[in-house]
């Protein structure tokens, strides 16, 4: 049986308590009928990898824990080599509802009207008018406000959810991400979004259905959001300097 044009990438690290429910939801909505499923196991020490094998989904396992961004980039490289046209990335912790996949996929493929430009990147947003309610701490709200402000000032775009991990990418976008030094191997969030906007990629948001994590530890738990916020602001400023001042990576300037 041939590969489909859509690949769903799921990075996972010690998600045995959550990933079963993710798979159940994907199957209930018959997502495997329209997309291939790839899990990147980032050197989990629990039974995450075994669960994926039992489900017979595609699995790539890191020998060492490389981080969320490295897992995603490996998925992009896999998509490039296997000639996928679209990628949708979602978390393994159950926060991203599988019902978002057909919506994002439809937006990526665009309308039949040849005069309407198709988006390169589609963001599943938590904070749009028709998005589901999603609890966010005061500290995280402050960080999101800062990221929105920076993106608006530099690119002129208002992005409702600049840190969403639920994203769809067309082949042009994930090929760019797959290349050396084009993707943050630790925390690819608002910094990568700013990069792609500055490079001329077309970014669109759609309201998303998301849920709070039920078990396990988030990579932004405890005091980690403070370090994350500082690192992200520095990274965004670095992106601005590299592209706006040094004029590096301007491959899509005329797009």
PDB file of C-alpha atoms in Angstrom:
ATOM      1  CA  UNK A   1       0.000   0.000   0.000  1.00  0.00           C
ATOM      2  CA  UNK A   2       1.445   3.365  -1.045  1.00  0.00           C
ATOM      3  CA  UNK A   3       2.142   6.296   1.220  1.00  0.00           C
ATOM      4  CA  UNK A   4      -0.432   9.029   1.618  1.00  0.00           C
ATOM      5  CA  UNK A   5       0.301  12.692   0.888  1.00  0.00           C
ATOM      6  CA  UNK A   6      -0.189  13.670   4.560  1.00  0.00           C
ATOM      7  CA  UNK A   7       2.100  12.676   7.432  1.00  0.00           C
ATOM      8  CA  UNK A   8       1.162  13.227  11.083  1.00  0.00           C
ATOM      9  CA  UNK A   9       4.290  13.646  13.226  1.00  0.00           C
ATOM     10  CA  UNK A  10       4.031  12.940  16.960  1.00  0.00           C
ATOM     11  CA  UNK A  11       7.143  13.618  19.087  1.00  0.00           C
ATOM     12  CA  UNK A  12       6.967  11.630  22.327  1.00  0.00           C
ATOM     13  CA  UNK A  13       8.988  11.424  25.516  1.00  0.00           C
ATOM     14  CA  UNK A  14       7.708   9.204  28.351  1.00  0.00           C
ATOM     15  CA  UNK A  15       4.081   9.459  27.257  1.00  0.00           C
ATOM     16  CA  UNK A  16       2.896   5.884  27.886  1.00  0.00           C
ATOM     17  CA  UNK A  17      -0.011   7.165  30.011  1.00  0.00           C
ATOM     18  CA  UNK A  18      -1.241   9.549  27.326  1.00  0.00           C
ATOM     19  CA  UNK A  19      -0.305   8.236  23.901  1.00  0.00           C
ATOM     20  CA  UNK A  20      -2.767   5.320  24.020  1.00  0.00           C
ATOM     21  CA  UNK A  21      -5.634   7.811  24.249  1.00  0.00           C
ATOM     22  CA  UNK A  22      -4.115   9.815  21.394  1.00  0.00           C
ATOM     23  CA  UNK A  23      -4.082   6.706  19.201  1.00  0.00           C
ATOM     24  CA  UNK A  24      -7.639   5.805  20.193  1.00  0.00           C
ATOM     25  CA  UNK A  25      -8.810   9.265  19.203  1.00  0.00           C
ATOM     26  CA  UNK A  26      -6.966   9.132  15.871  1.00  0.00           C
ATOM     27  CA  UNK A  27      -8.579   5.781  15.097  1.00  0.00           C
ATOM     28  CA  UNK A  28     -12.077   6.832  16.188  1.00  0.00           C
ATOM     29  CA  UNK A  29     -11.889   9.734  13.740  1.00  0.00           C
ATOM     30  CA  UNK A  30     -10.361   7.462  11.047  1.00  0.00           C
ATOM     31  CA  UNK A  31      -7.307   9.700  10.673  1.00  0.00           C
ATOM     32  CA  UNK A  32      -5.117   6.751   9.524  1.00  0.00           C
ATOM     33  CA  UNK A  33      -7.359   6.587   6.444  1.00  0.00           C
ATOM     34  CA  UNK A  34      -6.149  10.023   5.291  1.00  0.00           C
ATOM     35  CA  UNK A  35      -2.691  10.220   6.866  1.00  0.00           C
ATOM     36  CA  UNK A  36       0.337   8.144   7.773  1.00  0.00           C
ATOM     37  CA  UNK A  37       1.327   8.317  11.447  1.00  0.00           C
ATOM     38  CA  UNK A  38       4.958   8.735  12.544  1.00  0.00           C
ATOM     39  CA  UNK A  39       6.047   8.774  16.193  1.00  0.00           C
ATOM     40  CA  UNK A  40       9.486  10.077  17.154  1.00  0.00           C
ATOM     41  CA  UNK A  41      10.364   8.461  20.488  1.00  0.00           C
ATOM     42  CA  UNK A  42      12.926  10.785  22.073  1.00  0.00           C
ATOM     43  CA  UNK A  43      14.691   8.089  24.121  1.00  0.00           C
ATOM     44  CA  UNK A  44      11.744   7.394  26.417  1.00  0.00           C
ATOM     45  CA  UNK A  45      12.494   5.331  29.524  1.00  0.00           C
ATOM     46  CA  UNK A  46       8.929   4.022  29.797  1.00  0.00           C
ATOM     47  CA  UNK A  47       6.871   1.851  27.407  1.00  0.00           C
ATOM     48  CA  UNK A  48       6.074   4.566  24.851  1.00  0.00           C
ATOM     49  CA  UNK A  49       8.015   2.844  22.071  1.00  0.00           C
ATOM     50  CA  UNK A  50       6.481  -0.547  22.766  1.00  0.00           C
ATOM     51  CA  UNK A  51       2.966   0.892  22.573  1.00  0.00           C
ATOM     52  CA  UNK A  52       3.722   2.441  19.178  1.00  0.00           C
ATOM     53  CA  UNK A  53       5.102  -0.854  17.875  1.00  0.00           C
ATOM     54  CA  UNK A  54       1.994  -2.701  19.051  1.00  0.00           C
ATOM     55  CA  UNK A  55      -0.126  -0.247  17.081  1.00  0.00           C
ATOM     56  CA  UNK A  56       2.155  -0.798  14.058  1.00  0.00           C
ATOM     57  CA  UNK A  57       2.625   2.884  13.384  1.00  0.00           C
ATOM     58  CA  UNK A  58       5.911   4.166  11.996  1.00  0.00           C
ATOM     59  CA  UNK A  59       8.433   4.640  14.810  1.00  0.00           C
ATOM     60  CA  UNK A  60      11.840   6.283  14.964  1.00  0.00           C
ATOM     61  CA  UNK A  61      13.673   6.083  18.285  1.00  0.00           C
ATOM     62  CA  UNK A  62      16.433   8.388  19.482  1.00  0.00           C
ATOM     63  CA  UNK A  63      19.197   6.585  21.392  1.00  0.00           C
ATOM     64  CA  UNK A  64      19.722   9.711  23.513  1.00  0.00           C
ATOM     65  CA  UNK A  65      17.219  12.352  24.541  1.00  0.00           C
ATOM     66  CA  UNK A  66      17.719  15.097  21.946  1.00  0.00           C
ATOM     67  CA  UNK A  67      14.861  17.444  22.764  1.00  0.00           C
ATOM     68  CA  UNK A  68      11.497  18.353  21.271  1.00  0.00           C
ATOM     69  CA  UNK A  69      12.874  20.382  18.369  1.00  0.00           C
ATOM     70  CA  UNK A  70      15.296  17.664  17.294  1.00  0.00           C
ATOM     71  CA  UNK A  71      12.477  15.130  17.279  1.00  0.00           C
ATOM     72  CA  UNK A  72      10.348  17.369  15.081  1.00  0.00           C
ATOM     73  CA  UNK A  73      13.190  18.073  12.660  1.00  0.00           C
ATOM     74  CA  UNK A  74      13.846  14.358  12.286  1.00  0.00           C
ATOM     75  CA  UNK A  75      10.171  14.015  11.353  1.00  0.00           C
ATOM     76  CA  UNK A  76      10.563  16.720   8.710  1.00  0.00           C
ATOM     77  CA  UNK A  77      13.591  14.940   7.259  1.00  0.00           C
ATOM     78  CA  UNK A  78      11.571  11.720   7.126  1.00  0.00           C
ATOM     79  CA  UNK A  79       8.761  13.564   5.330  1.00  0.00           C
ATOM     80  CA  UNK A  80      11.200  15.019   2.779  1.00  0.00           C
ATOM     81  CA  UNK A  81      12.829  11.686   2.001  1.00  0.00           C
ATOM     82  CA  UNK A  82       9.496   9.895   1.685  1.00  0.00           C
ATOM     83  CA  UNK A  83       7.957  12.536  -0.593  1.00  0.00           C
ATOM     84  CA  UNK A  84       5.069  13.693   1.592  1.00  0.00           C
ATOM     85  CA  UNK A  85       3.288  16.837   0.471  1.00  0.00           C
ATOM     86  CA  UNK A  86       1.934  17.923   3.858  1.00  0.00           C
ATOM     87  CA  UNK A  87       2.862  17.464   7.498  1.00  0.00           C
ATOM     88  CA  UNK A  88       0.775  18.019  10.608  1.00  0.00           C
ATOM     89  CA  UNK A  89       2.550  17.900  13.943  1.00  0.00           C
ATOM     90  CA  UNK A  90       0.749  17.202  17.210  1.00  0.00           C
ATOM     91  CA  UNK A  91       1.736  16.407  20.792  1.00  0.00           C
ATOM     92  CA  UNK A  92       1.662  12.946  22.353  1.00  0.00           C
ATOM     93  CA  UNK A  93       0.255  14.161  25.676  1.00  0.00           C
ATOM     94  CA  UNK A  94      -3.369  14.386  24.547  1.00  0.00           C
ATOM     95  CA  UNK A  95      -3.608  18.180  24.519  1.00  0.00           C
ATOM     96  CA  UNK A  96      -4.138  18.372  20.763  1.00  0.00           C
ATOM     97  CA  UNK A  97      -7.486  16.905  19.792  1.00  0.00           C
ATOM     98  CA  UNK A  98      -7.351  14.752  16.650  1.00  0.00           C
ATOM     99  CA  UNK A  99     -10.458  16.533  15.321  1.00  0.00           C
ATOM    100  CA  UNK A 100      -8.138  19.407  14.372  1.00  0.00           C
ATOM    101  CA  UNK A 101      -6.288  17.334  11.779  1.00  0.00           C
ATOM    102  CA  UNK A 102      -8.934  17.363   8.990  1.00  0.00           C
ATOM    103  CA  UNK A 103      -9.477  21.102   9.529  1.00  0.00           C
ATOM    104  CA  UNK A 104      -5.776  21.934   9.243  1.00  0.00           C
ATOM    105  CA  UNK A 105      -5.354  19.543   6.304  1.00  0.00           C
ATOM    106  CA  UNK A 106      -8.205  21.201   4.416  1.00  0.00           C
ATOM    107  CA  UNK A 107      -6.678  24.636   4.986  1.00  0.00           C
ATOM    108  CA  UNK A 108      -3.258  23.450   3.801  1.00  0.00           C
ATOM    109  CA  UNK A 109      -4.701  22.084   0.567  1.00  0.00           C
ATOM    110  CA  UNK A 110      -6.522  25.372   0.013  1.00  0.00           C
ATOM    111  CA  UNK A 111      -9.542  26.167  -2.066  1.00  0.00           C
ATOM    112  CA  UNK A 112     -10.038  25.374  -5.719  1.00  0.00           C
ATOM    113  CA  UNK A 113      -9.941  29.080  -6.544  1.00  0.00           C
ATOM    114  CA  UNK A 114      -6.594  29.607  -8.277  1.00  0.00           C
ATOM    115  CA  UNK A 115      -6.629  33.261  -7.208  1.00  0.00           C
ATOM    116  CA  UNK A 116      -6.475  32.325  -3.510  1.00  0.00           C
ATOM    117  CA  UNK A 117      -2.951  31.652  -2.251  1.00  0.00           C
ATOM    118  CA  UNK A 118      -2.571  28.511  -0.190  1.00  0.00           C
ATOM    119  CA  UNK A 119      -0.924  28.872   3.228  1.00  0.00           C
ATOM    120  CA  UNK A 120       2.505  27.407   3.820  1.00  0.00           C
ATOM    121  CA  UNK A 121       1.867  27.000   7.543  1.00  0.00           C
ATOM    122  CA  UNK A 122      -1.435  26.556   9.372  1.00  0.00           C
ATOM    123  CA  UNK A 123      -1.509  27.100  13.127  1.00  0.00           C
ATOM    124  CA  UNK A 124      -4.089  25.456  15.374  1.00  0.00           C
ATOM    125  CA  UNK A 125      -4.769  28.322  17.783  1.00  0.00           C
ATOM    126  CA  UNK A 126      -6.020  28.142  21.374  1.00  0.00           C
ATOM    127  CA  UNK A 127      -6.977  31.791  21.679  1.00  0.00           C
ATOM    128  CA  UNK A 128      -9.254  32.573  18.739  1.00  0.00           C
ATOM    129  CA  UNK A 129     -12.964  33.316  18.902  1.00  0.00           C
ATOM    130  CA  UNK A 130     -14.150  29.765  18.205  1.00  0.00           C
ATOM    131  CA  UNK A 131     -11.335  27.934  19.986  1.00  0.00           C
ATOM    132  CA  UNK A 132     -12.123  25.690  22.940  1.00  0.00           C
ATOM    133  CA  UNK A 133     -11.444  26.983  26.452  1.00  0.00           C
ATOM    134  CA  UNK A 134      -7.883  26.271  27.546  1.00  0.00           C
ATOM    135  CA  UNK A 135      -6.501  27.050  31.030  1.00  0.00           C
ATOM    136  CA  UNK A 136      -3.307  29.127  31.031  1.00  0.00           C
ATOM    137  CA  UNK A 137      -1.316  30.413  34.018  1.00  0.00           C
ATOM    138  CA  UNK A 138      -0.714  34.134  34.523  1.00  0.00           C
ATOM    139  CA  UNK A 139       3.000  33.691  33.808  1.00  0.00           C
ATOM    140  CA  UNK A 140       2.326  31.988  30.496  1.00  0.00           C
ATOM    141  CA  UNK A 141      -0.267  34.623  29.555  1.00  0.00           C
ATOM    142  CA  UNK A 142       2.378  37.287  30.118  1.00  0.00           C
ATOM    143  CA  UNK A 143       4.830  35.402  27.917  1.00  0.00           C
ATOM    144  CA  UNK A 144       2.287  34.996  25.117  1.00  0.00           C
ATOM    145  CA  UNK A 145       1.449  38.703  25.269  1.00  0.00           C
ATOM    146  CA  UNK A 146       5.130  39.570  24.931  1.00  0.00           C
ATOM    147  CA  UNK A 147       5.613  37.207  21.997  1.00  0.00           C
ATOM    148  CA  UNK A 148       2.532  38.597  20.226  1.00  0.00           C
ATOM    149  CA  UNK A 149       3.840  42.124  20.716  1.00  0.00           C
ATOM    150  CA  UNK A 150       7.271  41.319  19.273  1.00  0.00           C
ATOM    151  CA  UNK A 151       5.810  39.532  16.262  1.00  0.00           C
ATOM    152  CA  UNK A 152       3.342  42.365  15.607  1.00  0.00           C
ATOM    153  CA  UNK A 153       6.026  45.052  15.843  1.00  0.00           C
ATOM    154  CA  UNK A 154       8.467  43.248  13.559  1.00  0.00           C
ATOM    155  CA  UNK A 155       6.192  41.578  10.992  1.00  0.00           C
ATOM    156  CA  UNK A 156       2.939  43.538  11.216  1.00  0.00           C
ATOM    157  CA  UNK A 157       1.004  40.319  11.844  1.00  0.00           C
ATOM    158  CA  UNK A 158      -1.233  39.613  14.812  1.00  0.00           C
ATOM    159  CA  UNK A 159      -0.866  35.980  15.806  1.00  0.00           C
ATOM    160  CA  UNK A 160      -3.368  34.800  18.403  1.00  0.00           C
ATOM    161  CA  UNK A 161      -1.359  31.756  19.516  1.00  0.00           C
ATOM    162  CA  UNK A 162       2.361  32.247  18.799  1.00  0.00           C
ATOM    163  CA  UNK A 163       3.467  29.150  20.742  1.00  0.00           C
ATOM    164  CA  UNK A 164       1.058  26.501  19.507  1.00  0.00           C
ATOM    165  CA  UNK A 165       2.648  23.139  18.793  1.00  0.00           C
ATOM    166  CA  UNK A 166      -0.300  22.082  16.650  1.00  0.00           C
ATOM    167  CA  UNK A 167       0.789  23.045  13.145  1.00  0.00           C
ATOM    168  CA  UNK A 168       0.419  22.006   9.539  1.00  0.00           C
ATOM    169  CA  UNK A 169       3.139  22.627   6.949  1.00  0.00           C
ATOM    170  CA  UNK A 170       3.294  22.239   3.211  1.00  0.00           C
ATOM    171  CA  UNK A 171       6.293  20.633   1.535  1.00  0.00           C
ATOM    172  CA  UNK A 172       8.092  23.922   0.913  1.00  0.00           C
ATOM    173  CA  UNK A 173       7.910  24.858   4.601  1.00  0.00           C
ATOM    174  CA  UNK A 174       9.020  21.529   6.064  1.00  0.00           C
ATOM    175  CA  UNK A 175      11.844  21.196   3.538  1.00  0.00           C
ATOM    176  CA  UNK A 176      13.159  24.523   4.809  1.00  0.00           C
ATOM    177  CA  UNK A 177      12.844  23.365   8.420  1.00  0.00           C
ATOM    178  CA  UNK A 178      14.642  20.112   7.641  1.00  0.00           C
ATOM    179  CA  UNK A 179      17.825  21.874   6.566  1.00  0.00           C
ATOM    180  CA  UNK A 180      20.823  22.652   8.766  1.00  0.00           C
ATOM    181  CA  UNK A 181      20.499  25.664  11.076  1.00  0.00           C
ATOM    182  CA  UNK A 182      16.933  26.447   9.979  1.00  0.00           C
ATOM    183  CA  UNK A 183      15.165  25.065  13.050  1.00  0.00           C
ATOM    184  CA  UNK A 184      15.528  25.406  16.821  1.00  0.00           C
ATOM    185  CA  UNK A 185      16.438  21.960  18.148  1.00  0.00           C
ATOM    186  CA  UNK A 186      15.143  22.671  21.669  1.00  0.00           C
ATOM    187  CA  UNK A 187      12.197  25.095  21.822  1.00  0.00           C
ATOM    188  CA  UNK A 188      10.822  25.842  18.341  1.00  0.00           C
ATOM    189  CA  UNK A 189       7.943  28.200  19.055  1.00  0.00           C
ATOM    190  CA  UNK A 190       7.400  31.924  18.500  1.00  0.00           C
ATOM    191  CA  UNK A 191      10.999  32.280  17.284  1.00  0.00           C
ATOM    192  CA  UNK A 192      10.398  29.943  14.352  1.00  0.00           C
ATOM    193  CA  UNK A 193       7.083  31.609  13.573  1.00  0.00           C
ATOM    194  CA  UNK A 194       8.765  35.003  13.424  1.00  0.00           C
ATOM    195  CA  UNK A 195      11.488  33.550  11.208  1.00  0.00           C
ATOM    196  CA  UNK A 196       9.011  32.137   8.720  1.00  0.00           C
ATOM    197  CA  UNK A 197       6.959  35.327   8.585  1.00  0.00           C
ATOM    198  CA  UNK A 198      10.086  37.396   7.936  1.00  0.00           C
ATOM    199  CA  UNK A 199      11.128  34.995   5.185  1.00  0.00           C
ATOM    200  CA  UNK A 200       7.817  35.460   3.410  1.00  0.00           C
ATOM    201  CA  UNK A 201       6.050  32.210   4.189  1.00  0.00           C
ATOM    202  CA  UNK A 202       2.269  32.476   4.305  1.00  0.00           C
ATOM    203  CA  UNK A 203       0.932  31.734   7.795  1.00  0.00           C
ATOM    204  CA  UNK A 204      -2.717  31.176   8.661  1.00  0.00           C
ATOM    205  CA  UNK A 205      -4.463  30.430  11.967  1.00  0.00           C
ATOM    206  CA  UNK A 206      -7.565  28.319  12.605  1.00  0.00           C
ATOM    207  CA  UNK A 207      -9.451  27.855  15.895  1.00  0.00           C
ATOM    208  CA  UNK A 208      -8.427  24.627  17.609  1.00  0.00           C
ATOM    209  CA  UNK A 209      -9.813  22.200  20.156  1.00  0.00           C
ATOM    210  CA  UNK A 210      -7.270  21.487  22.889  1.00  0.00           C
ATOM    211  CA  UNK A 211      -7.317  19.864  26.304  1.00  0.00           C
ATOM    212  CA  UNK A 212      -5.271  20.211  29.479  1.00  0.00           C
ATOM    213  CA  UNK A 213      -2.669  17.501  30.068  1.00  0.00           C
ATOM    214  CA  UNK A 214      -4.126  14.731  32.250  1.00  0.00           C
ATOM    215  CA  UNK A 215      -0.932  13.049  33.439  1.00  0.00           C
ATOM    216  CA  UNK A 216       2.835  13.334  33.205  1.00  0.00           C
ATOM    217  CA  UNK A 217       5.030  16.408  33.347  1.00  0.00           C
ATOM    218  CA  UNK A 218       5.003  19.186  30.784  1.00  0.00           C
ATOM    219  CA  UNK A 219       8.319  20.470  29.459  1.00  0.00           C
ATOM    220  CA  UNK A 220       7.139  23.906  30.682  1.00  0.00           C
ATOM    221  CA  UNK A 221       6.287  22.887  34.263  1.00  0.00           C
ATOM    222  CA  UNK A 222       7.499  24.504  37.496  1.00  0.00           C
ATOM    223  CA  UNK A 223       9.911  27.401  37.018  1.00  0.00           C
ATOM    224  CA  UNK A 224      10.795  26.263  33.484  1.00  0.00           C
ATOM    225  CA  UNK A 225       8.454  28.879  31.908  1.00  0.00           C
ATOM    226  CA  UNK A 226      10.688  31.671  33.272  1.00  0.00           C
ATOM    227  CA  UNK A 227      13.788  30.258  31.584  1.00  0.00           C
ATOM    228  CA  UNK A 228      11.722  29.444  28.490  1.00  0.00           C
ATOM    229  CA  UNK A 229      10.415  33.017  28.229  1.00  0.00           C
ATOM    230  CA  UNK A 230      13.897  34.546  28.552  1.00  0.00           C
ATOM    231  CA  UNK A 231      15.378  32.095  26.066  1.00  0.00           C
ATOM    232  CA  UNK A 232      12.543  32.660  23.595  1.00  0.00           C
ATOM    233  CA  UNK A 233      12.847  36.451  23.695  1.00  0.00           C
ATOM    234  CA  UNK A 234      16.603  36.179  23.091  1.00  0.00           C
ATOM    235  CA  UNK A 235      16.018  33.727  20.245  1.00  0.00           C
ATOM    236  CA  UNK A 236      13.429  36.020  18.632  1.00  0.00           C
ATOM    237  CA  UNK A 237      15.840  38.952  18.812  1.00  0.00           C
ATOM    238  CA  UNK A 238      18.519  36.759  17.225  1.00  0.00           C
ATOM    239  CA  UNK A 239      16.139  35.893  14.383  1.00  0.00           C
ATOM    240  CA  UNK A 240      15.426  39.597  13.809  1.00  0.00           C
ATOM    241  CA  UNK A 241      19.133  40.440  13.732  1.00  0.00           C
ATOM    242  CA  UNK A 242      20.000  37.568  11.399  1.00  0.00           C
ATOM    243  CA  UNK A 243      17.254  38.262   8.863  1.00  0.00           C
ATOM    244  CA  UNK A 244      16.541  41.988   9.102  1.00  0.00           C
ATOM    245  CA  UNK A 245      20.089  43.251   9.758  1.00  0.00           C
ATOM    246  CA  UNK A 246      22.429  40.640   8.294  1.00  0.00           C
ATOM    247  CA  UNK A 247      19.939  39.733   5.515  1.00  0.00           C
ATOM    248  CA  UNK A 248      20.672  36.050   5.969  1.00  0.00           C
ATOM    249  CA  UNK A 249      18.365  33.265   4.708  1.00  0.00           C
ATOM    250  CA  UNK A 250      16.310  35.634   2.550  1.00  0.00           C
ATOM    251  CA  UNK A 251      15.491  32.877   0.097  1.00  0.00           C
ATOM    252  CA  UNK A 252      11.831  33.907  -0.116  1.00  0.00           C
ATOM    253  CA  UNK A 253      12.256  37.663  -0.129  1.00  0.00           C
ATOM    254  CA  UNK A 254      10.418  38.003  -3.456  1.00  0.00           C
ATOM    255  CA  UNK A 255       7.673  35.538  -2.550  1.00  0.00           C
TER     256      UNK A 255
END
